[in-house]
Amino acid sequence: MIHITINGQKMAVKPGTTIRKACELLGVDLPTLCYDPELSLSGSCRLCMVEIHSRKGFFPACITHCEEGMEIETETERVVRNRKILLELLLANHPLHCTDCARAGECRFEELCNRYGLTGSRFSQEGEQYQRSIDDPNPFILRNYDQCVMCTRCVRICNEIVGAKAIQVAGRGYEAHIAVAMDGFLKNSTCIYCGQCVMVCPSGALMPKNSTLQGDGGPITEVASTCAFCSTGCNFQLSVQQGKVGAVISSRDPEISLNRGLLCSKGRFGWNYIYGEDRLKTPYIRENNELKPCSWETALDYTAEQLLAIKEKYGPQALAMFCSSRLTNEENYLSQKLMRAGIGSNHINQCSKVNDLDAMNVLRDSLGVAGSPNTIRELEEEPEVIFLFGTNLMSRNPVVHFKLMHNVRFKGAKLIIANSKLLNVSEHAHLNLKYTPGSEIDLLNGIMHVICLENMYDREFIEKNQAEGFGELAVALMRYTPEKVSETTGVPADVIREAARLYARSRKSLICIGVSVVEKADGANHMRLLCDLALLTGNLGRPGAGILFIRDQNNVQGSCDMGCIHAFLGGYQKISDPLVREKFAQAWKVNALPDYEGGDVAQTIAQIGAGEIKGLYVLGADPVKRNPGIMNTKKNLEKLDFMVVQELAMTDTAKMANVVFPGASYAETDGTYTSTDRKIQRVRKAIATIGDAKLNWQIICELSTRLGYPMHYNNSEEIFNEIRMVIPQYAGVTYARLEKERAIFWPCT
């Protein structure tokens, strides 16, 4: 340990500790603009300068390491005087309109000026400002460079974390400024509009274009919630002013945010749909082939009347439901409860792509878990080898991509990319397996052939865990020699061998895949072979070893967990099991539940086309847009006797409905989402519902009561407490625990 003194207080620190870190440990607040704990050290702002006894001059604390016997002073008269001069130099080119700036109260530069009592600069000269605002035609980011303090945080996060390399420091000395190549626009650069630069900017130099927050618009409340776009499960805060969401911000604090502030363009800038022009604000009912506004009483009464008429005439199996991979767990749970207990039908599916659900079934059958065995949190730190197979994370799950690249660039993980085309991260790969489209199965079999031939499989793991079918697999792989596989895949035989050795010889190899792997007709087989690869090498059951399956929508995992699958009740308990049916019947206070398994999305749509299903309830889904073409979705749905759609906007499916219910967005809702890696997180109500829209779970309850099966809950927590009672994986999770722990991974028994 190294012994030092800071402001008269003695302490011991580890070798390599910077003075800034030591001050942080001691609770001494050093001013800074350029420092960021997750970025390379810059030392450019010099505001954290300190004095060291027996040494001349000032020393930037962020880049100066502690040495034995150092005596450090952080707030001497000379230090404070020089900090004021540095701030005045920055103020010389910084317009002082803090009161009407949207960053007022949150601006680090403003905070430091107030801290040292500065209201202006002696060095200001009218007409001498080099930095200036840029009228950039990009859709998301305002570039107010007259407020730039040249901290270079934006440059470093764009280069080091995001990897877009869209912005740099141009010029030297007084003319140094932040710029896109050739002083151009972000629109014409490699910018991906993730907004990380906006997040780290300590002033008002970079701002979201769609922010409606006003510096003099009244108090701003920050409501912590979970993103409603992809399945990563990023945390952020909704900034609410005068009862309206005005912006999305993200916290870097790991105690608050699992993604540590990182968001994609949709998460950071895509919240405006809450107030979209097409937002439904009242129920609609079809009259004379035209949807017309109506009251809630009319819409609910008519819907119940039509559903009951179909049930009486054709039986409950003539009714089906498409649940939502975007609604909360609580809303999805009630929706399938309504269908099974209230109507008596098991024609229930969350409206995801069929192959996505097939892949989940493979994971359940092969590994015993109906979800991703590994977590996004592991990806950033643990794996030594990452096998990115058949997917481009940057296009669908950018934050997961950032985590992966952090491990590759800073932790030393070896990256193997197998894809039919080169990706934007291919330059960072240790190996690129660019295969011929459609040859994925041959490639995976070729890799496993090498592993078996060279005795790189984990016999102890296979025997200990009683993995079935190893002998048959080994025999089947004999014909997939690297040379033969090379002919069909286009991947050189020596590259196939090297990939097999690299993956199999590491005890921390992680397969990372997205839904693009399983979207093809034989996607389930791709997933099955990837499971075989992990089992063969024993790369399972340890941090950094296994499979990370990245699904599409924000709550596709949660909706499946809740029982929005035709063959399973909540927690993947089989509907065909009489003990399971009896358990749920008792919990739901009904005599019995239907015992047939129903059909999947494709089968349901086909049954609608065949006239076997007459009525459909669609919640938060758009099957016409999501499942077109091959299923003839629109043509088949036109044959329904009755369809009710519960949505935010007038989607393609809603336009065909007999009744449309206006639901609530995530910003208006309390509840939980479950991310692709099985972490359960809170969604919190930030604003009142828009227009006459109602909370989705309240609509379900009111309709269920009219159907003769009363459901009454006071809030979403009561619904979740019921979920805990019937779904073993969620049994140990409570809202109180989620408040404390932020996220809980299932199974939590």
XYZ file of C-alpha atoms in Angstrom:
749
model
C 0.000 0.000 0.000
C 1.045 3.630 -0.565
C 0.646 6.141 2.254
C -0.398 9.692 1.343
C -1.978 12.743 2.947
C -4.850 14.724 1.373
C -5.854 18.031 2.954
C -4.237 16.901 6.202
C -5.961 13.492 6.254
C -3.730 10.425 6.061
C -4.770 7.417 4.023
C -3.378 4.323 2.306
C -4.102 3.419 -1.327
C -3.082 0.681 -3.728
C -0.173 1.278 -6.136
C -1.389 2.767 -9.411
C -4.180 4.780 -7.769
C -4.587 8.280 -9.196
C -4.869 11.291 -6.942
C -8.413 11.788 -8.211
C -9.386 8.254 -7.193
C -7.819 8.751 -3.787
C -9.794 11.967 -3.315
C -12.958 10.132 -4.331
C -12.278 7.422 -1.731
C -11.794 10.132 0.894
C -14.977 11.974 -0.111
C -13.160 15.015 -1.512
C -15.086 16.515 -4.469
C -12.658 17.570 -7.183
C -14.078 19.694 -10.019
C -13.695 18.331 -13.533
C -15.187 18.547 -16.996
C -13.125 16.062 -18.977
C -12.983 13.098 -16.597
C -15.252 10.104 -17.132
C -14.749 6.833 -15.234
C -15.344 4.672 -18.308
C -13.281 6.660 -20.824
C -9.560 7.056 -21.381
C -7.903 9.708 -19.257
C -7.567 13.056 -20.985
C -6.439 15.587 -18.409
C -7.433 18.326 -20.814
C -9.654 20.556 -18.683
C -7.055 20.903 -15.853
C -9.771 21.804 -13.357
C -8.843 18.936 -11.056
C -5.344 20.371 -10.531
C -3.883 20.043 -7.050
C -0.718 21.125 -5.279
C 1.829 18.641 -3.923
C 4.145 19.700 -1.105
C 7.811 20.071 -2.101
C 6.932 20.106 -5.805
C 6.515 23.115 -8.025
C 3.442 23.831 -10.127
C 0.043 22.175 -10.337
C -0.787 18.561 -11.104
C -3.977 17.245 -12.775
C -5.345 14.738 -10.280
C -7.008 12.529 -12.888
C -3.726 11.511 -14.568
C -1.253 11.849 -11.691
C -0.581 8.686 -9.695
C -0.073 8.610 -5.956
C 3.436 8.099 -4.639
C 4.666 7.184 -1.178
C 4.642 10.111 1.223
C 2.756 12.545 -1.031
C 1.113 15.480 0.745
C -1.675 16.828 -1.440
C -3.748 19.998 -1.147
C -6.895 20.321 -3.272
C -8.306 23.752 -2.359
C -5.408 26.132 -1.728
C -5.752 29.780 -2.636
C -3.487 29.317 -5.674
C -5.428 26.272 -6.862
C -8.783 28.026 -6.544
C -7.470 31.141 -8.308
C -6.213 29.095 -11.255
C -9.463 27.127 -11.489
C -11.363 30.405 -11.730
C -9.077 31.578 -14.530
C -9.617 28.347 -16.450
C -13.392 28.646 -16.062
C -13.267 32.302 -17.166
C -11.347 31.301 -20.284
C -14.108 28.824 -21.105
C -16.774 31.419 -20.320
C -15.171 33.807 -22.809
C -16.717 31.812 -25.646
C -19.751 30.502 -23.786
C -23.058 32.427 -24.014
C -24.609 32.936 -20.581
C -28.278 32.099 -21.019
C -28.504 29.431 -18.339
C -31.986 30.380 -17.172
C -33.634 29.429 -20.467
C -31.298 26.551 -21.367
C -32.850 23.062 -21.254
C -29.774 21.872 -19.359
C -30.286 24.429 -16.578
C -29.762 22.772 -13.235
C -28.132 19.726 -14.838
C -25.188 21.421 -16.561
C -21.850 20.546 -14.966
C -20.225 23.700 -16.352
C -22.976 25.855 -14.827
C -22.531 24.019 -11.524
C -18.794 24.750 -11.442
C -19.263 28.415 -12.347
C -21.738 28.734 -9.476
C -19.383 26.866 -7.167
C -16.605 29.402 -7.774
C -18.877 32.449 -7.960
C -18.399 33.294 -11.642
C -21.086 35.185 -13.580
C -18.987 36.352 -16.503
C -15.502 36.450 -17.992
C -12.837 39.154 -18.163
C -11.617 37.589 -21.382
C -14.818 37.866 -23.425
C -14.394 39.682 -26.726
C -17.405 40.168 -28.932
C -17.001 38.584 -32.314
C -14.099 36.373 -31.224
C -16.047 33.143 -30.641
C -14.728 30.346 -32.839
C -17.151 27.685 -31.682
C -20.643 28.136 -33.036
C -23.896 26.277 -33.404
C -24.184 24.083 -36.472
C -27.463 23.689 -38.311
C -26.962 19.963 -38.764
C -29.777 18.275 -40.749
C -29.508 15.037 -38.732
C -32.820 14.046 -37.096
C -31.758 13.682 -33.476
C -28.860 15.805 -32.171
C -28.493 19.576 -31.790
C -24.883 20.746 -32.047
C -24.633 23.971 -30.015
C -20.869 24.278 -30.168
C -20.872 27.839 -28.870
C -21.484 26.088 -25.524
C -18.701 23.509 -25.988
C -16.037 23.367 -23.264
C -13.698 21.079 -25.239
C -13.779 18.301 -22.674
C -13.554 15.744 -25.568
C -15.877 13.340 -23.753
C -18.035 13.066 -26.871
C -15.018 12.170 -29.015
C -13.775 9.547 -26.605
C -17.100 7.787 -26.062
C -17.788 7.742 -29.815
C -14.391 6.165 -30.461
C -13.865 3.976 -27.420
C -17.321 2.673 -26.430
C -19.496 3.038 -29.525
C -16.758 2.576 -32.103
C -18.511 4.786 -34.670
C -15.592 7.242 -34.895
C -17.954 9.899 -36.213
C -16.424 12.920 -34.475
C -12.894 14.109 -33.736
C -10.969 17.150 -32.511
C -10.126 19.326 -35.510
C -7.643 22.180 -35.534
C -5.017 23.093 -32.987
C -4.635 25.607 -30.191
C -7.265 28.351 -30.128
C -8.893 26.954 -33.261
C -9.329 23.440 -31.851
C -12.959 22.349 -32.076
C -15.184 19.248 -32.202
C -16.022 18.309 -35.772
C -17.177 15.656 -38.175
C -14.789 14.808 -41.003
C -14.223 17.823 -43.276
C -16.269 19.911 -40.827
C -19.351 18.243 -42.274
C -22.667 17.018 -40.882
C -23.474 14.023 -38.696
C -25.966 13.022 -41.357
C -23.107 12.305 -43.756
C -20.836 10.647 -41.197
C -20.561 7.230 -39.569
C -22.785 8.427 -36.689
C -25.362 5.837 -35.576
C -27.376 8.386 -33.510
C -27.029 6.434 -30.280
C -26.771 9.723 -28.379
C -23.956 8.603 -26.077
C -22.255 11.920 -26.895
C -25.344 13.769 -25.645
C -25.277 11.690 -22.472
C -21.665 12.554 -21.543
C -21.695 16.216 -22.597
C -21.233 18.321 -19.422
C -22.786 21.452 -20.945
C -25.482 22.311 -23.474
C -23.229 21.749 -26.502
C -25.023 18.546 -27.513
C -28.762 18.251 -26.961
C -31.617 16.036 -28.196
C -33.627 17.755 -30.922
C -36.900 16.278 -29.712
C -36.565 17.469 -26.115
C -39.470 19.662 -24.984
C -37.936 20.522 -21.612
C -37.608 24.232 -20.861
C -35.183 25.850 -18.441
C -37.984 28.066 -17.107
C -40.774 25.540 -17.612
C -41.087 24.425 -14.028
C -39.692 21.506 -12.023
C -38.588 18.342 -13.802
C -39.282 14.905 -12.317
C -37.141 11.920 -13.288
C -39.024 8.610 -13.346
C -36.871 5.482 -13.578
C -38.172 2.901 -16.045
C -37.175 0.246 -18.576
C -36.936 0.676 -22.335
C -39.872 -0.643 -24.367
C -38.098 -1.273 -27.674
C -35.724 -4.254 -27.908
C -35.181 -7.139 -25.506
C -31.922 -5.861 -23.978
C -33.763 -4.299 -21.028
C -31.943 -0.967 -20.802
C -32.702 1.362 -17.897
C -33.401 5.061 -18.304
C -35.256 7.957 -16.751
C -38.256 9.712 -18.247
C -37.947 13.471 -17.706
C -41.429 14.779 -16.941
C -42.303 18.467 -16.931
C -45.831 19.846 -16.543
C -47.245 16.324 -16.731
C -45.620 15.441 -20.049
C -42.575 13.414 -20.989
C -40.030 15.870 -22.378
C -36.916 13.767 -22.813
C -35.219 10.494 -21.995
C -31.996 10.605 -20.013
C -29.778 7.770 -18.832
C -27.709 7.394 -15.710
C -24.090 6.240 -15.751
C -24.347 5.084 -12.148
C -24.065 1.250 -12.062
C -26.194 1.301 -8.917
C -29.048 2.756 -10.967
C -28.492 1.472 -14.496
C -27.456 -1.997 -15.661
C -26.567 -0.560 -19.075
C -24.596 2.250 -17.376
C -26.234 4.925 -19.465
C -25.801 3.318 -22.875
C -28.866 3.486 -25.123
C -29.625 3.150 -28.825
C -31.289 5.772 -30.996
C -34.754 4.281 -30.394
C -34.361 4.181 -26.634
C -32.965 7.691 -26.327
C -34.872 9.530 -29.042
C -37.817 7.305 -29.972
C -40.184 8.197 -27.131
C -42.260 10.696 -29.159
C -44.727 8.016 -30.255
C -46.321 8.481 -26.830
C -47.777 11.685 -28.295
C -47.957 10.573 -31.933
C -50.610 11.972 -34.244
C -51.943 8.443 -34.798
C -52.268 7.749 -31.065
C -55.665 6.262 -30.217
C -57.497 8.315 -27.588
C -60.972 6.839 -27.656
C -62.609 3.464 -28.433
C -63.877 2.793 -31.961
C -66.648 0.550 -33.227
C -67.346 -0.444 -36.820
C -70.600 0.894 -38.277
C -71.458 0.682 -41.969
C -67.948 -0.657 -42.639
C -66.359 2.376 -40.997
C -64.667 2.713 -37.598
C -66.339 5.444 -35.574
C -65.547 6.795 -32.070
C -67.750 5.530 -29.263
C -67.911 5.368 -25.475
C -66.144 2.756 -23.364
C -69.476 1.330 -22.225
C -70.604 0.829 -25.812
C -67.310 -0.721 -26.938
C -66.979 -3.090 -23.975
C -70.632 -4.165 -23.954
C -70.647 -4.837 -27.706
C -67.370 -6.777 -27.549
C -68.586 -8.982 -24.705
C -71.873 -9.581 -26.536
C -70.098 -10.687 -29.740
C -67.556 -12.928 -27.978
C -70.273 -14.627 -25.920
C -72.384 -15.158 -29.046
C -69.497 -16.901 -30.834
C -68.743 -19.015 -27.752
C -72.373 -20.093 -27.438
C -72.772 -20.907 -31.118
C -69.411 -22.516 -31.940
C -67.829 -23.283 -28.575
C -64.903 -21.584 -26.772
C -62.359 -23.136 -29.161
C -63.724 -20.828 -31.872
C -62.112 -17.884 -30.068
C -58.394 -17.035 -30.132
C -56.049 -14.415 -28.716
C -52.777 -12.859 -29.801
C -51.001 -11.478 -26.747
C -48.187 -8.970 -26.897
C -44.413 -9.182 -26.747
C -44.492 -5.474 -25.827
C -47.019 -5.307 -22.982
C -45.986 -5.885 -19.367
C -45.888 -9.257 -17.646
C -48.937 -8.301 -15.624
C -50.967 -7.407 -18.731
C -49.942 -10.566 -20.582
C -50.687 -12.743 -17.571
C -54.226 -11.373 -17.288
C -54.853 -11.688 -21.014
C -54.143 -15.433 -21.102
C -56.006 -15.883 -17.815
C -59.045 -14.255 -19.422
C -58.895 -16.624 -22.403
C -58.338 -19.817 -20.428
C -60.404 -19.214 -17.311
C -62.948 -16.706 -18.599
C -63.597 -18.044 -22.106
C -62.200 -21.590 -22.025
C -59.864 -21.437 -25.023
C -56.181 -22.358 -25.336
C -55.752 -20.668 -28.715
C -53.295 -18.207 -27.162
C -50.000 -16.937 -28.532
C -47.839 -13.893 -28.147
C -47.543 -12.607 -31.685
C -43.809 -13.108 -32.171
C -42.287 -14.811 -35.160
C -42.932 -18.539 -35.119
C -39.255 -19.487 -35.500
C -38.356 -17.351 -32.482
C -40.638 -19.528 -30.364
C -39.244 -22.688 -31.978
C -35.754 -21.631 -30.908
C -36.965 -21.102 -27.345
C -38.448 -24.593 -27.365
C -35.091 -25.988 -28.496
C -33.340 -24.262 -25.601
C -35.892 -25.715 -23.207
C -35.544 -29.236 -24.631
C -31.748 -29.189 -24.998
C -30.625 -27.241 -21.933
C -33.665 -27.193 -19.679
C -34.180 -23.429 -19.688
C -36.813 -21.683 -21.805
C -34.668 -18.621 -22.334
C -31.101 -17.462 -22.698
C -28.883 -19.453 -20.301
C -26.366 -16.600 -20.078
C -26.676 -12.881 -19.448
C -25.714 -9.635 -21.144
C -23.885 -8.618 -17.971
C -21.478 -11.554 -18.463
C -20.798 -10.692 -22.089
C -18.936 -7.512 -21.223
C -16.497 -9.012 -18.723
C -16.354 -12.808 -18.631
C -15.901 -14.651 -21.970
C -12.430 -15.311 -23.341
C -13.870 -16.384 -26.697
C -17.075 -14.972 -28.199
C -18.652 -16.862 -31.098
C -20.982 -14.378 -32.825
C -23.057 -16.574 -35.062
C -25.250 -15.484 -37.959
C -26.400 -12.175 -36.544
C -25.622 -8.455 -36.667
C -26.171 -7.132 -33.161
C -25.465 -3.566 -34.224
C -28.611 -3.435 -36.342
C -31.019 -4.836 -33.736
C -29.424 -4.695 -30.275
C -26.799 -1.941 -30.325
C -26.205 -1.861 -26.572
C -25.408 -5.588 -26.558
C -23.008 -4.859 -29.425
C -21.317 -2.145 -27.326
C -20.913 -4.624 -24.456
C -19.436 -7.262 -26.744
C -16.982 -4.823 -28.290
C -15.921 -3.548 -24.865
C -14.784 -7.070 -24.005
C -13.015 -7.524 -27.347
C -11.254 -4.167 -27.326
C -10.408 -3.733 -23.656
C -10.627 -7.165 -22.001
C -8.922 -9.192 -24.714
C -11.709 -11.585 -25.724
C -11.127 -13.359 -29.032
C -14.033 -12.784 -31.440
C -15.130 -15.396 -33.978
C -17.704 -14.077 -36.448
C -19.687 -16.517 -38.581
C -21.938 -14.706 -41.029
C -22.934 -14.775 -44.665
C -21.591 -11.220 -45.058
C -18.924 -9.031 -43.519
C -20.159 -6.935 -40.600
C -19.100 -3.528 -39.368
C -17.222 -5.295 -36.559
C -15.489 -7.826 -38.793
C -12.234 -5.846 -38.598
C -12.112 -6.600 -34.866
C -12.611 -10.356 -35.306
C -9.861 -12.852 -34.630
C -11.530 -15.083 -37.217
C -14.109 -14.298 -39.905
C -16.087 -17.292 -41.153
C -17.908 -15.794 -44.138
C -20.133 -18.630 -45.269
C -22.446 -19.166 -48.226
C -26.057 -18.333 -47.264
C -27.930 -21.480 -46.289
C -24.836 -23.453 -45.296
C -25.030 -22.774 -41.561
C -25.746 -26.401 -40.629
C -22.758 -27.698 -42.594
C -20.488 -25.128 -40.967
C -21.540 -26.017 -37.414
C -21.239 -29.728 -38.131
C -17.766 -29.123 -39.583
C -16.639 -27.312 -36.435
C -17.970 -30.115 -34.224
C -16.291 -32.707 -36.486
C -12.896 -31.130 -35.747
C -13.664 -31.009 -32.010
C -14.495 -34.735 -31.961
C -11.646 -35.763 -34.287
C -9.029 -33.938 -32.207
C -10.495 -35.079 -28.873
C -11.302 -31.536 -27.748
C -14.734 -32.482 -26.416
C -15.334 -32.526 -22.660
C -15.999 -36.188 -21.850
C -16.197 -35.535 -18.096
C -18.881 -32.853 -18.573
C -20.875 -35.056 -20.939
C -20.840 -38.024 -18.570
C -21.401 -36.010 -15.397
C -24.422 -34.214 -16.843
C -25.725 -37.290 -18.658
C -25.868 -35.474 -21.977
C -27.781 -37.729 -24.344
C -26.813 -38.812 -27.840
C -23.073 -38.107 -27.866
C -22.241 -41.393 -29.602
C -24.833 -40.872 -32.321
C -23.670 -37.300 -32.839
C -20.026 -38.324 -33.177
C -20.919 -40.902 -35.823
C -23.121 -38.446 -37.738
C -20.311 -35.859 -37.772
C -17.766 -38.175 -39.411
C -18.701 -37.136 -42.951
C -18.407 -33.385 -42.218
C -14.675 -33.047 -42.813
C -13.342 -29.471 -43.031
C -12.444 -30.006 -46.690
C -15.940 -31.197 -47.579
C -17.604 -28.485 -45.505
C -15.378 -25.886 -47.150
C -16.889 -26.798 -50.540
C -20.449 -26.009 -49.409
C -19.752 -23.102 -47.057
C -16.918 -21.293 -48.835
C -14.995 -21.117 -45.543
C -11.387 -22.382 -45.884
C -10.757 -25.707 -44.144
C -7.890 -24.335 -42.046
C -10.145 -21.508 -40.797
C -12.778 -24.070 -39.752
C -10.112 -25.986 -37.816
C -8.779 -22.837 -36.160
C -12.289 -21.740 -35.137
C -13.002 -25.169 -33.613
C -9.742 -25.151 -31.654
C -10.155 -21.610 -30.422
C -13.717 -22.233 -29.219
C -13.149 -25.685 -27.702
C -9.876 -24.988 -25.889
C -11.233 -22.079 -23.875
C -13.155 -22.741 -20.679
C -14.986 -19.464 -21.185
C -16.451 -19.608 -24.684
C -19.778 -17.867 -25.205
C -22.038 -18.286 -28.233
C -23.908 -15.062 -28.989
C -26.863 -15.274 -31.364
C -29.885 -13.213 -32.365
C -33.237 -14.007 -33.912
C -31.806 -13.688 -37.420
C -30.240 -17.108 -36.786
C -33.625 -18.693 -36.229
C -35.797 -16.697 -38.641
C -35.095 -19.114 -41.465
C -37.187 -22.231 -42.032
C -34.492 -24.442 -40.452
C -33.740 -21.952 -37.684
C -34.648 -24.418 -34.941
C -31.949 -26.762 -36.260
C -29.406 -23.931 -36.093
C -30.243 -23.443 -32.439
C -30.134 -27.186 -31.774
C -26.639 -27.484 -33.236
C -25.407 -24.477 -31.258
C -26.692 -26.151 -28.091
C -24.846 -29.318 -29.165
C -21.652 -27.304 -29.627
C -21.871 -25.894 -26.096
C -22.693 -29.321 -24.611
C -19.915 -31.027 -26.560
C -17.230 -28.737 -25.140
C -18.681 -28.323 -21.648
C -19.063 -24.598 -22.201
C -22.112 -24.268 -19.972
C -22.877 -23.534 -16.363
C -20.018 -21.095 -15.715
C -19.854 -17.298 -16.019
C -18.815 -16.459 -19.568
C -19.459 -19.967 -20.899
C -22.705 -20.842 -22.645
C -25.251 -19.266 -24.972
C -26.616 -15.739 -25.048
C -29.827 -15.654 -27.124
C -30.854 -12.112 -28.023
C -34.539 -11.941 -28.952
C -36.409 -9.072 -30.607
C -39.125 -7.258 -28.645
C -38.784 -5.807 -25.177
C -40.975 -8.388 -23.413
C -41.042 -11.367 -25.735
C -39.395 -13.415 -22.981
C -41.834 -12.214 -20.326
C -44.906 -12.877 -22.439
C -43.755 -16.472 -22.926
C -43.013 -16.787 -19.200
C -46.573 -15.657 -18.439
C -48.141 -18.473 -20.445
C -48.902 -16.663 -23.700
C -48.089 -19.853 -25.591
C -50.769 -22.260 -26.730
C -49.239 -25.394 -25.147
C -48.042 -23.946 -21.847
C -49.416 -22.207 -18.823
C -47.237 -19.745 -16.910
C -43.693 -20.890 -16.173
C -43.749 -23.356 -19.103
C -45.987 -25.771 -17.245
C -47.596 -28.037 -19.824
C -51.296 -27.587 -20.411
C -51.500 -31.330 -21.125
C -50.544 -32.146 -17.517
C -53.743 -32.626 -15.445
C -51.953 -31.681 -12.202
C -50.858 -28.403 -13.757
C -54.383 -27.659 -14.972
C -55.790 -28.459 -11.535
C -53.248 -26.145 -9.856
C -54.177 -23.199 -12.081
C -57.913 -23.952 -11.916
C -57.770 -23.716 -8.132
C -55.735 -20.495 -8.245
C -58.135 -18.968 -10.766
C -61.258 -20.285 -8.990
C -62.740 -22.200 -11.914
C -63.902 -25.819 -12.075
C -61.571 -26.837 -14.887
C -59.328 -25.511 -17.656
C -59.375 -26.672 -21.310
C -56.980 -29.567 -21.894
C -56.222 -29.261 -25.622
C -53.018 -27.462 -26.618
C -54.385 -25.054 -29.198
C -52.275 -23.955 -32.162
C -49.299 -21.692 -32.725
C -49.515 -18.383 -34.588
C -49.298 -19.947 -38.053
C -51.794 -22.674 -37.192
C -54.183 -20.156 -35.658
C -54.115 -17.951 -38.738
C -54.687 -21.027 -40.916
C -57.627 -22.081 -38.729
C -59.091 -18.601 -39.090
C -58.794 -18.929 -42.851
C -60.487 -22.334 -42.693
C -63.391 -20.905 -40.694
C -62.619 -22.922 -37.570
C -61.825 -19.834 -35.481
C -64.478 -17.112 -35.659
C -63.346 -14.485 -33.158
C -59.960 -12.945 -32.337
C -58.715 -10.653 -29.545
C -55.425 -8.902 -30.412
C -53.529 -7.051 -27.693
C -50.592 -4.798 -28.522
C -49.688 -6.662 -31.697
C -49.950 -6.173 -35.436
C -50.021 -9.641 -37.061
C -50.901 -8.209 -40.480
C -47.611 -6.335 -40.543
C -45.514 -8.808 -38.557
C -46.672 -12.052 -40.163
C -47.582 -11.194 -43.762
C -47.048 -13.112 -46.993
C -46.391 -16.738 -46.177
C -49.342 -16.941 -43.770
C -51.725 -14.877 -45.921
C -52.496 -13.105 -42.676
C -54.612 -10.237 -43.955
C -56.640 -12.440 -46.290
C -57.329 -14.928 -43.511
C -58.225 -12.305 -40.893
C -60.816 -10.893 -43.266
C -62.781 -14.135 -42.753
C -63.303 -13.540 -39.019
C -66.802 -12.922 -37.721
C -65.424 -10.565 -35.095
C -62.076 -9.048 -34.144
C -61.215 -6.681 -31.302
C -57.837 -4.933 -31.223
C -56.287 -3.212 -28.201
C -53.552 -0.836 -29.361
C -51.777 2.516 -29.108
C -52.240 3.464 -32.752
C -54.413 2.567 -35.713
C -52.240 -0.268 -37.038
C -52.898 -2.311 -40.177
C -54.597 -4.941 -38.020
C -56.615 -2.365 -36.063
C -57.984 -0.944 -39.316
C -59.607 -4.331 -39.961
C -61.136 -4.666 -36.473
C -64.776 -4.497 -35.451
C -63.826 -2.815 -32.178
C -60.653 -0.943 -31.230
C -59.639 -0.269 -27.621
C -57.115 2.519 -26.941
C -54.458 1.162 -24.587
C -51.699 2.814 -22.572
C -48.006 3.201 -23.390
C -45.164 2.126 -21.139
C -44.884 5.717 -19.868
C -48.436 5.463 -18.501
C -48.059 2.015 -16.973
C -46.804 0.327 -13.826
C -45.531 -3.219 -14.139
C -42.567 -5.368 -15.112
C -40.715 -6.493 -18.228
C -38.469 -9.544 -18.518
C -35.500 -9.064 -20.820
C -33.986 -11.589 -23.202
C -31.540 -12.758 -20.516
C -34.319 -13.370 -17.955
C -33.900 -10.239 -15.845
C -37.155 -8.925 -14.391
C -37.302 -5.125 -14.099
C -39.806 -2.457 -13.167
C -41.747 -0.222 -15.534
C -43.075 2.860 -13.752
C -45.965 5.163 -14.489
C -44.651 8.641 -15.359
C -47.702 10.371 -16.841
C -51.492 10.050 -16.946
C -53.095 8.087 -19.785
C -53.620 10.014 -23.019
C -57.174 11.095 -23.848
C -59.742 8.459 -22.865
C -57.243 5.595 -23.089
C -57.229 3.111 -20.220
C -54.554 0.939 -18.673
C -54.373 -2.337 -20.573
C -54.917 -4.520 -17.514
C -57.983 -2.482 -16.548
C -59.507 -3.011 -20.008
C -58.928 -6.768 -19.686
C -60.561 -6.840 -16.251
C -63.594 -4.831 -17.354
C -64.132 -7.042 -20.389
C -63.628 -10.226 -18.373
C -66.252 -9.115 -15.854
C -68.737 -8.555 -18.700
C -67.945 -12.038 -19.987
C -69.049 -13.507 -16.673
C -65.604 -14.027 -15.129
C -64.996 -11.091 -12.752
C -61.401 -9.984 -12.258
C -60.667 -7.198 -9.784
C -57.254 -5.747 -8.937
C -56.334 -2.411 -7.403
C -52.928 -2.136 -9.039
C -50.298 -4.003 -11.016
C -48.525 -5.179 -7.853
C -51.560 -7.238 -6.886
C -51.431 -8.919 -10.292
C -47.714 -9.626 -9.878
C -48.296 -11.163 -6.459
C -50.682 -13.606 -8.119
C -48.073 -14.367 -10.784
C -45.623 -15.270 -8.002
C -48.075 -17.809 -6.617
C -48.451 -19.826 -9.836
C -45.128 -19.366 -11.687
C -42.275 -20.979 -9.726
C -39.521 -19.066 -11.561
C -40.960 -15.781 -10.245
C -41.859 -16.925 -6.731
C -39.131 -15.005 -4.924
C -39.572 -11.737 -6.820
C -41.514 -8.843 -5.313
C -41.916 -5.190 -6.191
C -40.147 -4.355 -2.936
C -37.141 -6.467 -3.919
C -37.094 -4.923 -7.402
C -37.013 -1.451 -5.865
C -33.957 -2.463 -3.892
C -32.136 -4.700 -6.379
C -33.286 -3.084 -9.665
C -33.268 -6.385 -11.550
C -33.738 -10.006 -10.567
C -32.948 -12.920 -12.852
C -35.265 -15.903 -12.923
C -35.421 -18.559 -11.673
C -35.828 -16.826 -8.327
C -37.703 -19.367 -6.238
